[in-house]
Short mmCIF file of C-alpha atoms and ligand atoms in Angstrom, two decimals:
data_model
loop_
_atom_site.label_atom_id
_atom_site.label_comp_id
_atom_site.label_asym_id
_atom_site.label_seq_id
_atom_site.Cartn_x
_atom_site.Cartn_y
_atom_site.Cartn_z
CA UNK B 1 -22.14 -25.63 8.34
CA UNK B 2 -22.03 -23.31 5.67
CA UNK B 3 -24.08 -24.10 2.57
CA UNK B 4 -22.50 -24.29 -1.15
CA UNK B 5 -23.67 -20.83 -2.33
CA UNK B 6 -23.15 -19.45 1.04
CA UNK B 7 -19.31 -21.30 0.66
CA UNK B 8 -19.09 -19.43 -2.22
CA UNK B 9 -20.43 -15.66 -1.28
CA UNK B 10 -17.66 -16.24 1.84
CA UNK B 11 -14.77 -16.36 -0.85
CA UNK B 12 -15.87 -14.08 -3.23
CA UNK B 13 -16.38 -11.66 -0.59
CA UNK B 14 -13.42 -12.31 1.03
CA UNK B 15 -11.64 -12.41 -1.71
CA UNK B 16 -12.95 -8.50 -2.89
CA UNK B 17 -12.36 -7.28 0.73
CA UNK B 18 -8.49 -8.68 0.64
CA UNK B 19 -8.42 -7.24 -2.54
CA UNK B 20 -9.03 -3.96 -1.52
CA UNK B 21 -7.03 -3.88 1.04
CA UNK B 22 -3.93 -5.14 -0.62
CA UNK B 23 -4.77 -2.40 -3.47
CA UNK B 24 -5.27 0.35 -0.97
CA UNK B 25 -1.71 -0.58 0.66
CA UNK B 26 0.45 -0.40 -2.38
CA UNK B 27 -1.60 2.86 -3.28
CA UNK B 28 -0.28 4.18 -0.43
CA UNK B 29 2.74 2.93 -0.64
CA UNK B 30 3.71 4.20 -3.92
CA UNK B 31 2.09 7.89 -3.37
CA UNK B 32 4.68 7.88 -0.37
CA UNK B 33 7.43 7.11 -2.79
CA UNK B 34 8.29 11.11 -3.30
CA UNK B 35 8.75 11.75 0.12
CA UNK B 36 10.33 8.97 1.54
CA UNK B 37 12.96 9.53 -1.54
CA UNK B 38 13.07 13.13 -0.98
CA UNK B 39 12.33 13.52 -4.90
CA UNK B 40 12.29 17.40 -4.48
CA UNK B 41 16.20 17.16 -3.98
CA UNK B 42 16.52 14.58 -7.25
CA UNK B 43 18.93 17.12 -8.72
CA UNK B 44 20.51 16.87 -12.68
CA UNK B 45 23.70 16.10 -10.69
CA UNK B 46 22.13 13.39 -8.78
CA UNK B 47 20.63 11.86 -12.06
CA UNK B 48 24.46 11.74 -13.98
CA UNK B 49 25.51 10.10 -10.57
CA UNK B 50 23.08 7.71 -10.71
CA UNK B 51 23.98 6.96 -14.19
CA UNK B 52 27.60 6.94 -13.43
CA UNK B 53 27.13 4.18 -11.11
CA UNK B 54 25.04 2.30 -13.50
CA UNK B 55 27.30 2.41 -16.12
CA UNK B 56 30.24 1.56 -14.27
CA UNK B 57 28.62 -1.39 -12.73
CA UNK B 58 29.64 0.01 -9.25
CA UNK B 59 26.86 -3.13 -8.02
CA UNK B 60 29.29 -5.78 -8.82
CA UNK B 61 30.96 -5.62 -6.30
CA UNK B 62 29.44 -2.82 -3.86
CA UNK B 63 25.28 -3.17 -2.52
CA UNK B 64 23.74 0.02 -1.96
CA UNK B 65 19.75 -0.50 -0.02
CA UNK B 66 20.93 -3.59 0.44
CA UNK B 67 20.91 -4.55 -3.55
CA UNK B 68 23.73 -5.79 -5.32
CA UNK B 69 27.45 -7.93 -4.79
CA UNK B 70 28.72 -8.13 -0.98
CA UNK B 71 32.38 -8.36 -2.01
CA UNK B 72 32.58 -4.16 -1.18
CA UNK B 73 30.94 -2.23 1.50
CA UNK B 74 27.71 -0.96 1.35
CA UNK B 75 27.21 2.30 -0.13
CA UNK B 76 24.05 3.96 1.09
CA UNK B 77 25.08 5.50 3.71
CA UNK B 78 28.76 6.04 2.38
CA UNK B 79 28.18 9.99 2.37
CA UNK B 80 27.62 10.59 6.39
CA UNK B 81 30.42 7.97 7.10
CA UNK B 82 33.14 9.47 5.32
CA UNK B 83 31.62 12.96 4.01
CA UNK B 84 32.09 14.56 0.48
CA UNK B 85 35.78 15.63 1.38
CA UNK B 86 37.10 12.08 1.44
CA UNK B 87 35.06 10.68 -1.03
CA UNK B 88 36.59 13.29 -3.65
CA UNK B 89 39.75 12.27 -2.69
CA UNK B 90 38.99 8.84 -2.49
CA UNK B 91 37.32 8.39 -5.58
CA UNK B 92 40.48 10.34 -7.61
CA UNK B 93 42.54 7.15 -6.32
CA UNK B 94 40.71 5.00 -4.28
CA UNK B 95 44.05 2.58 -3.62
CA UNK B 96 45.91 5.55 -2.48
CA UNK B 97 43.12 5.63 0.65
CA UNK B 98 42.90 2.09 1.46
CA UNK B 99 46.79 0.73 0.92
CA UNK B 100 47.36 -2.90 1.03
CA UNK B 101 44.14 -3.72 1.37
CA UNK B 102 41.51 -5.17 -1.31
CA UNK B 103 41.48 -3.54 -4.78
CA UNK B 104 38.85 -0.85 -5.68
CA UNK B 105 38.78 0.32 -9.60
CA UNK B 106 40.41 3.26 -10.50
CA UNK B 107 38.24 4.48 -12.94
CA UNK B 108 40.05 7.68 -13.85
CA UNK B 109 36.90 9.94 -12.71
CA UNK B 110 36.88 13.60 -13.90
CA UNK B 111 36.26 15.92 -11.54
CA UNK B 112 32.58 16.87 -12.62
CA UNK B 113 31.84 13.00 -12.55
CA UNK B 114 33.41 12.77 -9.26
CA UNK B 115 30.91 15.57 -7.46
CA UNK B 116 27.67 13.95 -9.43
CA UNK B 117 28.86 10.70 -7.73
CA UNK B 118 28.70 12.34 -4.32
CA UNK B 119 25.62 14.11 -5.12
CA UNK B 120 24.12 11.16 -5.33
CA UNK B 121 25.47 9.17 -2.82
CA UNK B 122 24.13 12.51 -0.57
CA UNK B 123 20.89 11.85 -2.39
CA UNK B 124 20.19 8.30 -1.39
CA UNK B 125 21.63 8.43 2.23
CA UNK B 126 18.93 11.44 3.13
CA UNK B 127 16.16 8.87 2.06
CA UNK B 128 13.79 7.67 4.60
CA UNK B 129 14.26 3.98 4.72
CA UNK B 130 12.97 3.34 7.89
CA UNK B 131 15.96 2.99 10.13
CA UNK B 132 18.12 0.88 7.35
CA UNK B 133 21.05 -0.22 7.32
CA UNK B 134 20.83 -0.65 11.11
CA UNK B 135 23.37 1.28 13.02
CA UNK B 136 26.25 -1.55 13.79
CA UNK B 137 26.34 -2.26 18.03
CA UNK B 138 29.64 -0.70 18.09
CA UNK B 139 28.01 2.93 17.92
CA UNK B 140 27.63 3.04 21.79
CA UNK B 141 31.65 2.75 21.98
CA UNK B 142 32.01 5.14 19.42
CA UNK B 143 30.69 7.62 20.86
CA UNK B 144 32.59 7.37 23.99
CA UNK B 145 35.47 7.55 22.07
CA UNK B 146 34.78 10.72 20.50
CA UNK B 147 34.24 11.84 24.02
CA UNK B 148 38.31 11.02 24.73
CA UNK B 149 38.94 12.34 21.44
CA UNK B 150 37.87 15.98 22.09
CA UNK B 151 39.36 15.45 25.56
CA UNK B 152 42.47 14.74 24.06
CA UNK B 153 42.14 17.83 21.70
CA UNK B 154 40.95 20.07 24.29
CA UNK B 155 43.81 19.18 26.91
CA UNK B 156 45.83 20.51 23.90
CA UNK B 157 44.10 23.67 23.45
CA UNK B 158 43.01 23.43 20.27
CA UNK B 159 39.76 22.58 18.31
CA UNK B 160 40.18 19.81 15.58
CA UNK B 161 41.01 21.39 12.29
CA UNK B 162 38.01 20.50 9.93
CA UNK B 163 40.36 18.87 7.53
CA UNK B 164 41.41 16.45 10.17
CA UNK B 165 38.07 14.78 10.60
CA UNK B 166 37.23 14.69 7.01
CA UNK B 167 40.31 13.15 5.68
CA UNK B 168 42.83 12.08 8.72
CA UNK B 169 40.63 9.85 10.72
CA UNK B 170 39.69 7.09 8.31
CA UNK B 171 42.66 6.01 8.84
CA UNK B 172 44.54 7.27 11.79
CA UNK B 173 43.41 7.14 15.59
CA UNK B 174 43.19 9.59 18.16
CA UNK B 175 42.37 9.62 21.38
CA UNK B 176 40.57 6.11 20.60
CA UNK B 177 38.62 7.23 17.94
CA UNK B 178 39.06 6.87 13.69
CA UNK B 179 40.81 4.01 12.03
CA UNK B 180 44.05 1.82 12.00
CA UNK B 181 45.80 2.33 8.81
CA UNK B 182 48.46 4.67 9.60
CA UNK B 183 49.99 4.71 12.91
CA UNK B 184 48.36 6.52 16.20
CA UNK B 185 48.61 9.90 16.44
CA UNK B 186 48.63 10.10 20.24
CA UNK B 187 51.53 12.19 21.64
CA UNK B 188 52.64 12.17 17.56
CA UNK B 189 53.96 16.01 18.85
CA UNK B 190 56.77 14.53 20.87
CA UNK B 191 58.26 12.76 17.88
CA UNK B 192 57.64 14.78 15.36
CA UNK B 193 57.67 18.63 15.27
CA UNK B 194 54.95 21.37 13.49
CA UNK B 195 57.76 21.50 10.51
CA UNK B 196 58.44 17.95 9.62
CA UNK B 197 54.65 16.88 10.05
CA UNK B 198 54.25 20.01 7.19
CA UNK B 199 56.80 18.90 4.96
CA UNK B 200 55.29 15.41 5.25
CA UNK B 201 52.04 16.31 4.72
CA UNK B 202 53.04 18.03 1.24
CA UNK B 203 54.22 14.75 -0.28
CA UNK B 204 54.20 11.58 2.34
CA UNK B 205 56.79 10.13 -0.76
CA UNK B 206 59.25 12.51 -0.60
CA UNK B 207 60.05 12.10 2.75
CA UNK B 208 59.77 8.16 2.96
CA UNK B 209 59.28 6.44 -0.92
CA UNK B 210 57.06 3.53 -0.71
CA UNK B 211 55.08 4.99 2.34
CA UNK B 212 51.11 3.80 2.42
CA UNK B 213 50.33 7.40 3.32
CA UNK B 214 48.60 9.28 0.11
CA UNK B 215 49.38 12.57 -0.71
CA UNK B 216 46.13 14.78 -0.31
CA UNK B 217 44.83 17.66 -1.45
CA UNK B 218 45.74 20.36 1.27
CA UNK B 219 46.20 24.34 0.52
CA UNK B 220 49.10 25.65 2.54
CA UNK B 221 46.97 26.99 5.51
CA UNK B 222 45.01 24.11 5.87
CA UNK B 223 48.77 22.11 6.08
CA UNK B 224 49.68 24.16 8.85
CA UNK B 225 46.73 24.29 10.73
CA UNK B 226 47.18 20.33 11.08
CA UNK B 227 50.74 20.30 11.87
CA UNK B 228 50.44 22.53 14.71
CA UNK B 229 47.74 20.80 15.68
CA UNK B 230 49.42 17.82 16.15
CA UNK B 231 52.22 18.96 17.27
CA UNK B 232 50.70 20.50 20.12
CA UNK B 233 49.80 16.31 20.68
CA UNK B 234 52.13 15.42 23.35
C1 HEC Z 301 36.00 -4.53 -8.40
C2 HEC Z 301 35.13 -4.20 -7.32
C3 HEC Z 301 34.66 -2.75 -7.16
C4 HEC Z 301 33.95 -1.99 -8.06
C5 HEC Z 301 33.49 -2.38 -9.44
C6 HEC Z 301 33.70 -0.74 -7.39
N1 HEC Z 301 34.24 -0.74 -6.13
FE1 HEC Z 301 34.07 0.76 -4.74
N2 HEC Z 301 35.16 -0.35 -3.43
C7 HEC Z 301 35.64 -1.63 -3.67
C8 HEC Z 301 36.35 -2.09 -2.49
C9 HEC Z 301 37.05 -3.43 -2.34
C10 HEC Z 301 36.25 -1.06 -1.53
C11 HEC Z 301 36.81 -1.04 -0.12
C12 HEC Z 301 38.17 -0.48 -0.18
C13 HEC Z 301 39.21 -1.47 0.08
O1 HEC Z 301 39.06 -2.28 1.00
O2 HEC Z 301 40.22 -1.42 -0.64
C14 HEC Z 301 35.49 0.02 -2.15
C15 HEC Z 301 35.17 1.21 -1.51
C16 HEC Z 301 34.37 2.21 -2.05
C17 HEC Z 301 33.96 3.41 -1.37
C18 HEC Z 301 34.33 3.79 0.05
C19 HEC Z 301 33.47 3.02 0.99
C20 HEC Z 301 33.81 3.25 2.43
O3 HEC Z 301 32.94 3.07 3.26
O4 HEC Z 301 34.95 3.58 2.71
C21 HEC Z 301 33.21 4.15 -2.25
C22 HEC Z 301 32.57 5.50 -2.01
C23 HEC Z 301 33.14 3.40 -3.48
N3 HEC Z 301 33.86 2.22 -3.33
C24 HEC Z 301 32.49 3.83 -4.62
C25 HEC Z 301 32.44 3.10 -5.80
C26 HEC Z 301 31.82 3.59 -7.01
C27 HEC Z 301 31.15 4.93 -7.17
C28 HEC Z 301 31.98 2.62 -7.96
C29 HEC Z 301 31.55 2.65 -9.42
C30 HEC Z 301 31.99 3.81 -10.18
C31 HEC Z 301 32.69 1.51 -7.33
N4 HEC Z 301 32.95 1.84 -6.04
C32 HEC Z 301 33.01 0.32 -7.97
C33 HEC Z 301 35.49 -2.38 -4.81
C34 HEC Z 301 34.83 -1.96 -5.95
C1 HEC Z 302 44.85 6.18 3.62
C2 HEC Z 302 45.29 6.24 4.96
C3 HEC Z 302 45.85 7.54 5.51
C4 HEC Z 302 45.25 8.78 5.52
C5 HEC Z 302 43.92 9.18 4.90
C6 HEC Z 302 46.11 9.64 6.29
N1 HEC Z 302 47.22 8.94 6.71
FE1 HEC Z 302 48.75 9.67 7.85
N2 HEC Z 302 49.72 7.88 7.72
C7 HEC Z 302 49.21 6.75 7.08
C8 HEC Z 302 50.20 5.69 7.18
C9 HEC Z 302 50.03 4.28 6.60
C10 HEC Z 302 51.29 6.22 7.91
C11 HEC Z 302 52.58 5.51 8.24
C12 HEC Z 302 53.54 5.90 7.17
C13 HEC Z 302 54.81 5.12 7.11
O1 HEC Z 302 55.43 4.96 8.15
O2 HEC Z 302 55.16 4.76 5.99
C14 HEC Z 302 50.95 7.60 8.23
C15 HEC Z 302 51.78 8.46 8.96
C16 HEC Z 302 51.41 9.74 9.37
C17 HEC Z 302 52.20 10.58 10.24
C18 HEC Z 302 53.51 10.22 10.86
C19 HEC Z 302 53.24 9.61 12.21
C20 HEC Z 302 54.49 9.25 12.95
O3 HEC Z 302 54.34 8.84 14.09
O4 HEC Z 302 55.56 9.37 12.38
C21 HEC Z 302 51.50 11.74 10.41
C22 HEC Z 302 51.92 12.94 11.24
C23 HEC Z 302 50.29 11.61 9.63
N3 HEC Z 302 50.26 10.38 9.03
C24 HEC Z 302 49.33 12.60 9.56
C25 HEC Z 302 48.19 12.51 8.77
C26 HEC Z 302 47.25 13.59 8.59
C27 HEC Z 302 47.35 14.94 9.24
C28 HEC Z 302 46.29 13.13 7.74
C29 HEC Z 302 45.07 13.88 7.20
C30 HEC Z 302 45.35 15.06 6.43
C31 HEC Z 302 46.62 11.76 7.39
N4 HEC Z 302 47.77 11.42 8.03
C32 HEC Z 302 45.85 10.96 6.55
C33 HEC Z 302 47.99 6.63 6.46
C34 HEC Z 302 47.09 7.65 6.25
#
């Protein structure tokens, strides 16, 4: 049985151990604060991006480390699922990349504000958050896919142009692998041939008005490097 003074010496000095400890733990945690945000590569582009989304309230309806409204998808790790190509495009008109589906803002982005916004989103996806957002379960499949996929694009010969896996498969599958907006483009090279699949990736509307497909930015090379690419998909 412990006596009064001896009751209290136990909590004091308990008390001034925990204390302590719990003051030597958020010491080190903040002094790891620069490196697990990789301060070094806080850029003046990164900073108007950061302010961009603050001012535009981007959090009311997107989270990004997990903070903020859950009617978008999550944002920090927005820049190594659909890479700085996309986003620019994207961002110019983001219902032109997601048709008939739920409304993002168009907030009429310049160009300049567009890149700070995908300098930052760069930024905060290259922090070390120890392992979050967890990887969804469907990786494992994914991957396999992406096996068929360059299957599928070697049996044809051909690497995949660059410009198809930054901007084509968000929203179009091949070989089991990218996303179900537009239609399959399995075998796409025995209905459609290198010239129409040109003329229809200059302007989707010319050739069928009202089409969900968005015209995007594509320099004449990179045009036909896709549609003989695809139409080498049989
Ligand atoms: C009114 C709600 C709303 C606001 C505000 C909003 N977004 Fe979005 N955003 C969406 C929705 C909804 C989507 C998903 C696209 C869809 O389903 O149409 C989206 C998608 C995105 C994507 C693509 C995500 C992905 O994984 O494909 C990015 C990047 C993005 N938003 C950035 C921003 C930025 C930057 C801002 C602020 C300037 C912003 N959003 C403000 C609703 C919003
Ligand atoms: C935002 C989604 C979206 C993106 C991004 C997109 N497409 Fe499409 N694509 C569609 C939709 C939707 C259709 C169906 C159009 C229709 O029938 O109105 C389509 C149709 C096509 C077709 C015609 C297929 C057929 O069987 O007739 C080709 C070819 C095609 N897309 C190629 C591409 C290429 C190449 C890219 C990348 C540069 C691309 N698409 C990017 C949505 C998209």
């Amino acid at each position: 049985m412990l006596s009064k003074s001896q009751a209290r010496l136990f909590f004091l000095g308990g008390t001034l151990v925990f204390s302590c400890v719990f003051l030597y733990l958020t010491v080190d945690s903040i002094g790891k604060i620069p490196e697990q945000t990789r301060s070094v590569n806080i850029t003046a582009e990164v900073k108007r991006g950061k302010h961009l989304f603050d001012k535009n309230n981007c959090m009311g309806c997107h989270t990004i480390l997990g903070e903020g409204a859950y009617y978008a998808p999550e944002l920090t790790k927005v820049y190594e699922r659909r890479g700085p190509e996309w986003m620019k495009v994207f961002l110019k008109d983001p219902e032109a990349m997601y048709p008939n589906q739920r409304k993002m803002v168009n907030y009429h982005l310049k160009p300049e504000e567009i890149s700070d916004l995908i300098a930052f989103f760069k930024w905060i996806g290259e922090m070390d958050l120890n392992g979050f957002p967890p990887k969804p379960d469907i990786q494992a499949n994914q991957t396999s896919a992406s096996g068929s996929a360059a299957k599928s694009a070697q049996s044809a010969a051909q690497a995949i142009p660059a410009k198809y896996t930054a901007l084509c498969t968000a929203c179009h599958q091949l070989g089991g692998q990218g996303g179900n907006v537009g239609p399959a483009l399995d075998g796409v090279g025995s209905r459609r041939d290198a010239a129409w699949i040109d003329t229809w990736l200059k302007d989707p509307n010319a050739v069928k008005p009202g089409t969900a497909m968005p015209q995007m930015p594509l320099s004449e090379l990179e045009r036909q490097e896709l549609a003989s690419f695809l139409a080498a998909q049989k």
